[in-house]
Short mmCIF file of C-alpha atoms and ligand atoms in Angstrom, two decimals:
data_model
loop_
_atom_site.label_atom_id
_atom_site.label_comp_id
_atom_site.label_asym_id
_atom_site.label_seq_id
_atom_site.Cartn_x
_atom_site.Cartn_y
_atom_site.Cartn_z
CA UNK A 9 136.82 18.62 142.71
CA UNK A 10 134.19 16.06 143.70
CA UNK A 11 134.12 14.59 147.19
CA UNK A 12 135.06 11.11 145.91
CA UNK A 13 138.16 12.40 144.19
CA UNK A 14 139.23 14.28 147.32
CA UNK A 15 138.89 11.13 149.46
CA UNK A 16 140.75 9.05 146.90
CA UNK A 17 143.61 11.59 146.89
CA UNK A 18 143.83 11.53 150.67
CA UNK A 19 143.95 7.71 150.74
CA UNK A 20 146.69 7.70 148.14
CA UNK A 21 148.85 10.29 149.89
CA UNK A 22 148.58 8.37 153.18
CA UNK A 23 149.64 5.33 151.20
CA UNK A 24 152.63 7.20 149.73
CA UNK A 25 153.76 8.21 153.20
CA UNK A 26 153.64 4.63 154.51
CA UNK A 27 155.27 3.29 151.35
CA UNK A 28 158.18 5.72 151.74
CA UNK A 29 158.63 4.48 155.30
CA UNK A 30 158.67 0.88 154.10
CA UNK A 31 161.12 1.64 151.30
CA UNK A 32 163.46 3.27 153.81
CA UNK A 33 163.37 0.17 156.02
CA UNK A 34 164.14 -2.06 153.04
CA UNK A 35 167.11 0.03 151.99
CA UNK A 36 168.50 0.21 155.53
CA UNK A 37 168.28 -3.56 155.89
CA UNK A 38 169.56 -4.34 152.41
CA UNK A 39 166.35 -6.08 151.36
CA UNK A 40 165.44 -6.23 147.68
CA UNK A 41 161.65 -5.89 147.60
CA UNK A 42 159.61 -6.65 144.51
CA UNK A 43 155.93 -6.10 143.88
CA UNK A 44 154.77 -8.74 141.39
CA UNK A 45 151.68 -7.75 139.41
CA UNK A 46 149.71 -9.44 136.63
CA UNK A 47 146.25 -10.40 135.45
CA UNK A 48 144.76 -13.50 137.09
CA UNK A 49 146.35 -16.65 135.68
CA UNK A 50 149.51 -15.18 134.16
CA UNK A 51 151.61 -17.43 136.37
CA UNK A 52 152.84 -15.37 139.32
CA UNK A 53 152.56 -18.19 141.82
CA UNK A 54 154.16 -20.72 139.45
CA UNK A 55 157.05 -18.33 138.92
CA UNK A 56 157.50 -17.93 142.67
CA UNK A 57 157.31 -21.69 143.25
CA UNK A 58 160.11 -22.22 140.74
CA UNK A 59 162.12 -19.38 142.22
CA UNK A 60 161.86 -20.79 145.74
CA UNK A 61 162.87 -24.27 144.63
CA UNK A 62 165.90 -22.88 142.81
CA UNK A 63 167.11 -20.16 145.17
CA UNK A 64 165.89 -21.02 148.67
CA UNK A 65 169.36 -22.16 149.80
CA UNK A 66 171.12 -19.25 148.13
CA UNK A 67 169.03 -16.38 149.53
CA UNK A 68 166.77 -15.75 152.50
CA UNK A 69 163.42 -15.18 150.80
CA UNK A 70 160.24 -13.81 152.37
CA UNK A 71 156.94 -13.80 150.51
CA UNK A 72 153.63 -12.04 151.08
CA UNK A 73 151.04 -13.80 148.94
CA UNK A 74 148.07 -11.54 148.28
CA UNK A 75 144.82 -13.14 147.28
CA UNK A 76 141.21 -11.97 147.18
CA UNK A 77 139.67 -14.99 148.89
CA UNK A 78 141.89 -18.02 149.49
CA UNK A 79 145.22 -19.00 151.00
CA UNK A 80 145.86 -21.59 148.27
CA UNK A 81 148.81 -19.73 146.72
CA UNK A 82 150.54 -19.35 150.07
CA UNK A 83 150.15 -23.10 150.66
CA UNK A 84 151.78 -23.83 147.30
CA UNK A 85 154.69 -21.56 148.19
CA UNK A 86 155.21 -23.22 151.56
CA UNK A 87 155.24 -26.61 149.80
CA UNK A 88 157.89 -25.23 147.44
CA UNK A 89 160.15 -24.60 150.44
CA UNK A 90 159.19 -21.05 151.45
CA UNK A 91 160.29 -20.55 155.05
CA UNK A 92 158.52 -17.22 155.58
CA UNK A 93 155.29 -17.05 153.58
CA UNK A 94 152.35 -14.95 154.70
CA UNK A 95 148.95 -15.26 153.04
CA UNK A 96 147.35 -11.84 152.76
CA UNK A 97 143.68 -12.37 152.04
CA UNK A 98 142.08 -9.06 151.14
CA UNK A 99 138.49 -10.26 151.56
CA UNK A 100 137.33 -8.77 148.28
CA UNK A 101 139.66 -5.81 147.79
CA UNK A 102 141.25 -5.86 144.34
CA UNK A 103 144.68 -4.53 145.36
CA UNK A 104 147.16 -4.45 148.23
CA UNK A 105 148.15 -1.23 149.98
CA UNK A 106 151.14 -0.15 152.05
CA UNK A 107 149.24 -0.44 155.33
CA UNK A 108 148.56 -4.16 154.71
CA UNK A 109 152.24 -4.73 153.94
CA UNK A 110 153.54 -2.96 157.04
CA UNK A 111 151.09 -4.97 159.16
CA UNK A 112 152.41 -8.24 157.71
CA UNK A 113 156.02 -7.19 158.21
CA UNK A 114 155.60 -6.49 161.94
CA UNK A 115 156.83 -9.96 162.86
CA UNK A 116 159.63 -10.23 160.33
CA UNK A 117 163.24 -9.39 161.15
CA UNK A 118 164.31 -7.67 157.93
CA UNK A 119 167.96 -8.11 158.84
CA UNK A 120 167.46 -11.80 158.12
CA UNK A 121 165.96 -11.25 154.66
CA UNK A 122 167.68 -10.81 151.29
CA UNK A 123 164.61 -10.77 149.08
CA UNK A 124 161.01 -9.81 149.86
CA UNK A 125 158.50 -10.71 147.18
CA UNK A 126 154.99 -9.35 147.34
CA UNK A 127 152.58 -11.26 145.11
CA UNK A 128 149.89 -8.71 144.39
CA UNK A 129 146.24 -9.53 143.66
CA UNK A 130 145.67 -10.53 140.01
CA UNK A 131 144.67 -7.17 138.51
CA UNK A 132 146.49 -4.76 136.20
CA UNK A 133 144.41 -1.69 137.02
CA UNK A 134 144.48 -0.27 140.56
CA UNK A 135 147.62 -2.04 141.89
CA UNK A 136 149.50 0.37 139.62
CA UNK A 137 148.39 3.30 141.84
CA UNK A 138 149.41 1.74 145.15
CA UNK A 139 153.07 2.00 146.04
CA UNK A 140 153.96 -0.82 148.45
CA UNK A 141 157.41 0.55 149.24
CA UNK A 142 158.95 -1.80 146.71
CA UNK A 143 162.20 -1.29 144.89
CA UNK A 144 160.48 -2.27 141.68
CA UNK A 145 157.21 -3.51 140.22
CA UNK A 146 157.57 -6.61 138.07
CA UNK A 147 154.72 -7.13 135.63
CA UNK A 148 154.07 -10.68 134.44
CA UNK A 149 152.05 -11.28 131.30
CA UNK A 150 151.53 -14.53 129.44
CA UNK A 151 151.34 -15.49 125.79
CA UNK A 152 147.59 -16.45 125.82
CA UNK A 153 146.66 -12.94 127.02
CA UNK A 154 147.62 -11.33 123.72
CA UNK A 155 150.35 -8.94 122.66
CA UNK A 156 148.27 -5.78 123.18
CA UNK A 157 148.26 -6.00 127.00
CA UNK A 158 150.71 -3.07 127.43
CA UNK A 159 148.42 -0.84 125.35
CA UNK A 160 145.38 -1.79 127.43
CA UNK A 161 147.04 -1.16 130.81
CA UNK A 162 149.60 1.58 130.13
CA UNK A 163 149.83 2.73 133.77
CA UNK A 164 151.12 -0.61 134.94
CA UNK A 165 153.75 -0.88 132.21
CA UNK A 166 154.90 2.68 132.80
CA UNK A 167 155.42 2.03 136.51
CA UNK A 168 157.14 -1.36 136.20
CA UNK A 169 160.87 -1.92 135.84
CA UNK A 170 160.73 -5.45 134.46
CA UNK A 171 158.24 -7.26 132.25
CA UNK A 172 158.28 -11.05 132.29
CA UNK A 173 156.53 -12.74 129.38
CA UNK A 174 155.53 -16.19 130.64
CA UNK A 175 154.21 -19.30 128.85
CA UNK A 176 156.55 -19.00 125.88
CA UNK A 177 155.92 -22.73 125.33
CA UNK A 178 152.57 -21.58 123.87
CA UNK A 179 154.17 -19.34 121.21
CA UNK A 180 152.87 -20.28 117.77
CA UNK A 181 149.46 -21.43 119.04
CA UNK A 182 147.91 -17.96 118.56
CA UNK A 183 148.58 -14.64 116.79
CA UNK A 184 150.72 -13.50 119.74
CA UNK A 185 153.92 -11.89 118.50
CA UNK A 186 156.88 -11.45 120.84
CA UNK A 187 158.17 -8.58 118.70
CA UNK A 188 154.83 -6.78 118.91
CA UNK A 189 154.46 -7.19 122.68
CA UNK A 190 157.99 -5.86 123.19
CA UNK A 191 157.37 -2.93 120.88
CA UNK A 192 154.11 -2.12 122.67
CA UNK A 193 155.68 -2.36 126.11
CA UNK A 194 158.69 -0.24 125.19
CA UNK A 195 156.41 2.37 123.63
CA UNK A 196 154.98 2.82 127.15
CA UNK A 197 158.31 2.63 128.97
CA UNK A 198 161.60 2.63 127.11
CA UNK A 199 163.57 1.64 130.24
CA UNK A 200 161.64 -1.59 130.80
CA UNK A 201 163.73 -4.77 131.16
CA UNK A 202 162.16 -7.75 129.41
CA UNK A 203 162.54 -11.48 130.06
CA UNK A 204 160.89 -14.32 128.15
CA UNK A 205 160.26 -17.47 130.13
CA UNK A 206 158.24 -20.64 130.37
CA UNK A 207 157.55 -21.76 133.92
CA UNK A 208 156.28 -25.04 132.49
CA UNK A 209 159.43 -26.04 130.58
CA UNK A 210 161.91 -23.91 132.51
CA UNK A 211 163.08 -22.20 129.32
CA UNK A 212 164.58 -18.77 129.99
CA UNK A 213 164.11 -18.98 133.73
CA UNK A 214 167.83 -18.95 134.48
CA UNK A 215 167.91 -15.35 133.18
CA UNK A 216 165.33 -14.41 135.83
CA UNK A 217 167.51 -15.94 138.55
CA UNK A 218 170.48 -13.98 137.23
CA UNK A 219 168.39 -10.81 137.21
CA UNK A 220 167.53 -11.45 140.89
CA UNK A 221 171.16 -12.15 141.82
CA UNK A 222 172.28 -8.93 140.18
CA UNK A 223 169.66 -6.78 141.93
CA UNK A 224 170.11 -8.46 145.33
CA UNK A 225 173.82 -7.71 145.11
CA UNK A 226 173.17 -4.06 144.20
CA UNK A 227 170.73 -3.66 147.08
CA UNK A 228 173.24 -5.06 149.58
CA UNK A 229 175.89 -2.65 148.32
CA UNK A 230 173.58 0.32 148.80
CA UNK A 231 172.81 -0.61 152.43
CA UNK A 232 176.45 -0.61 153.60
MG1 LIG B 320 148.71 -16.48 142.48
ZN1 LIG B 321 141.77 -2.18 143.65
#
């Protein structure tokens, strides 16, 4: 084994340990935690803006907004009504890790949270290897990216529990086929849930809210 691989393995196992700790805390406090991953520009922040506007009075929502350089996304989420939004600027790193998350959560009383959303850095490669102690990874892809995304980034689709296909208002403007993207994604992970939405028109977004309600309820049940 080369030295680099050994170091990488050590980093990952330390991450697993911390992630398990985080996951335990979430379960104990009845917090549904989601790790949202996508390529840059798929619409993670737009999805979260919509979600906050729709559900901020129904649930207590906390958001960690990961970004490589700026705090712009966090600002948008605060404007959308986010009461607890933390920008997590990685300063160049292309993924978040469990240590960063536990640092951000130091000042948050998890008893007062129903839903924790972690917006990961826009990247479908290494975020798939870093467990953040989440209940589930949610992968967002968008129609302009093409229907072969799941084949290009199999690791991410294998490790996600839900795939959201955003920008369905752009269907018909390219060769993108919804049937093909679903087939490709399910060939990687037959248990994947799939939702089709357009953040721009709002089409299909109610199903995402229902999905959240269902999973928040389940998480609460498990904690008591
Ligand atoms: Mg963003
Ligand atoms: Zn990375």
